[in-house]
XYZ file of C-alpha atoms in Angstrom:
126
model
C -0.285 21.566 12.409
C 3.449 20.936 11.260
C 4.570 18.813 8.640
C 6.044 16.149 10.764
C 2.458 15.755 13.072
C 0.264 15.633 9.593
C 2.937 12.609 8.258
C 0.873 9.783 10.470
C -2.894 11.254 9.003
C -1.451 11.386 5.237
C 0.040 7.769 5.377
C -3.201 6.970 6.747
C -5.288 9.073 4.561
C -3.092 7.101 1.444
C -3.954 3.790 3.127
C -7.713 4.283 3.155
C -7.892 5.693 -0.134
C -6.343 2.946 -1.674
C -8.324 0.055 0.774
C -11.433 1.897 -0.201
C -10.206 1.442 -3.968
C -10.173 -2.268 -3.520
C -13.660 -2.606 -2.508
C -15.085 0.082 -5.629
C -13.050 -0.588 -8.268
C -11.878 -4.412 -7.594
C -10.955 -5.578 -11.118
C -7.909 -3.653 -11.068
C -6.751 -4.782 -8.210
C -7.473 -8.313 -9.570
C -5.049 -8.549 -12.126
C -1.945 -7.819 -10.569
C -2.177 -10.780 -7.724
C -0.025 -12.554 -8.542
C -0.676 -16.517 -9.760
C 0.893 -18.770 -6.958
C -1.058 -16.834 -4.492
C -4.022 -19.963 -3.458
C -7.376 -18.903 -4.153
C -9.558 -16.327 -6.171
C -7.732 -13.535 -6.824
C -10.788 -11.516 -5.483
C -10.103 -12.314 -2.449
C -6.865 -11.159 -2.452
C -8.097 -8.102 -3.821
C -10.716 -7.784 -1.129
C -8.698 -9.037 1.970
C -5.491 -6.693 0.985
C -8.161 -3.689 1.029
C -9.305 -4.887 4.412
C -5.752 -4.573 5.528
C -5.232 -1.200 4.261
C -8.395 0.091 6.362
C -7.324 -1.609 9.288
C -3.658 -0.265 9.365
C -5.069 3.496 8.092
C -7.695 3.474 11.486
C -4.040 2.024 13.198
C -1.910 4.859 12.095
C -4.142 7.243 12.675
C -4.807 6.314 16.288
C -1.766 7.924 18.554
C -2.147 4.758 21.021
C -1.932 2.256 18.223
C 0.252 4.250 15.799
C 3.737 2.538 16.000
C 2.691 -0.970 15.649
C 0.427 -0.149 12.823
C 3.043 2.102 10.850
C 5.886 -1.063 11.370
C 2.853 -3.608 9.684
C 2.218 -0.946 7.197
C 5.655 -1.042 6.397
C 5.820 -5.093 6.173
C 2.414 -4.364 4.492
C 4.337 -2.644 1.499
C 6.907 -4.707 1.370
C 4.312 -7.567 1.031
C 2.464 -5.795 -2.395
C 5.824 -5.746 -3.899
C 5.265 -8.720 -5.966
C 1.810 -7.609 -7.422
C 3.777 -4.398 -8.813
C 6.365 -6.607 -9.763
C 3.758 -8.325 -11.770
C 1.578 -5.487 -12.975
C 5.100 -4.300 -14.348
C 5.766 -7.599 -16.226
C 2.251 -7.674 -17.450
C 2.068 -4.133 -19.077
C 5.575 -4.573 -20.947
C 3.317 -4.353 -23.996
C 0.964 -1.377 -22.993
C 1.505 2.234 -24.085
C 4.576 4.083 -22.745
C 3.381 6.312 -20.451
C 1.198 3.071 -18.650
C 4.428 1.295 -18.631
C 6.155 4.186 -16.973
C 3.988 4.203 -14.463
C 4.022 0.634 -13.808
C 7.359 0.542 -13.386
C 7.742 3.871 -11.376
C 5.350 1.744 -8.914
C 8.154 -0.812 -8.260
C 11.282 1.774 -6.569
C 8.277 3.838 -5.315
C 7.811 1.266 -2.401
C 11.206 2.366 -0.984
C 9.846 5.956 -0.017
C 6.411 4.351 1.566
C 8.040 1.832 3.699
C 10.342 4.337 4.644
C 7.739 6.688 5.350
C 5.965 3.966 7.404
C 8.707 3.173 9.381
C 9.346 7.188 10.136
C 6.236 7.467 11.700
C 6.529 4.485 13.376
C 9.579 5.917 15.140
C 7.872 9.383 15.899
C 4.878 7.425 17.198
C 7.887 5.434 19.950
C 5.931 5.447 23.578
C 2.857 6.065 21.981
C 1.345 2.316 21.411
């Protein structure tokens, strides 16, 4: 399978893995939920995990790929505040952990671009 053909499935795999992680180890995600959001952090953790699983399914299926990939790009933008909170909260952690938290911030850009690229390659399939 050529690389461009695998790209949607790789994106779906990333989303599915992250979605499962929200249910398998929710406490680490609860900690990065911005306090400004109403309700319990665990509710947001489970909701975002479910959203990632739904997006993974949508990106994996050619019929829904374009719309799901565009929604994925929006999702990646939407979770950016959690990454900012994590970077701020981890300022006092050891250097490797601080670096990992800070690295997540610019990582959102290629993730958004990847999802948009998958949407473009899925034109006419939805």
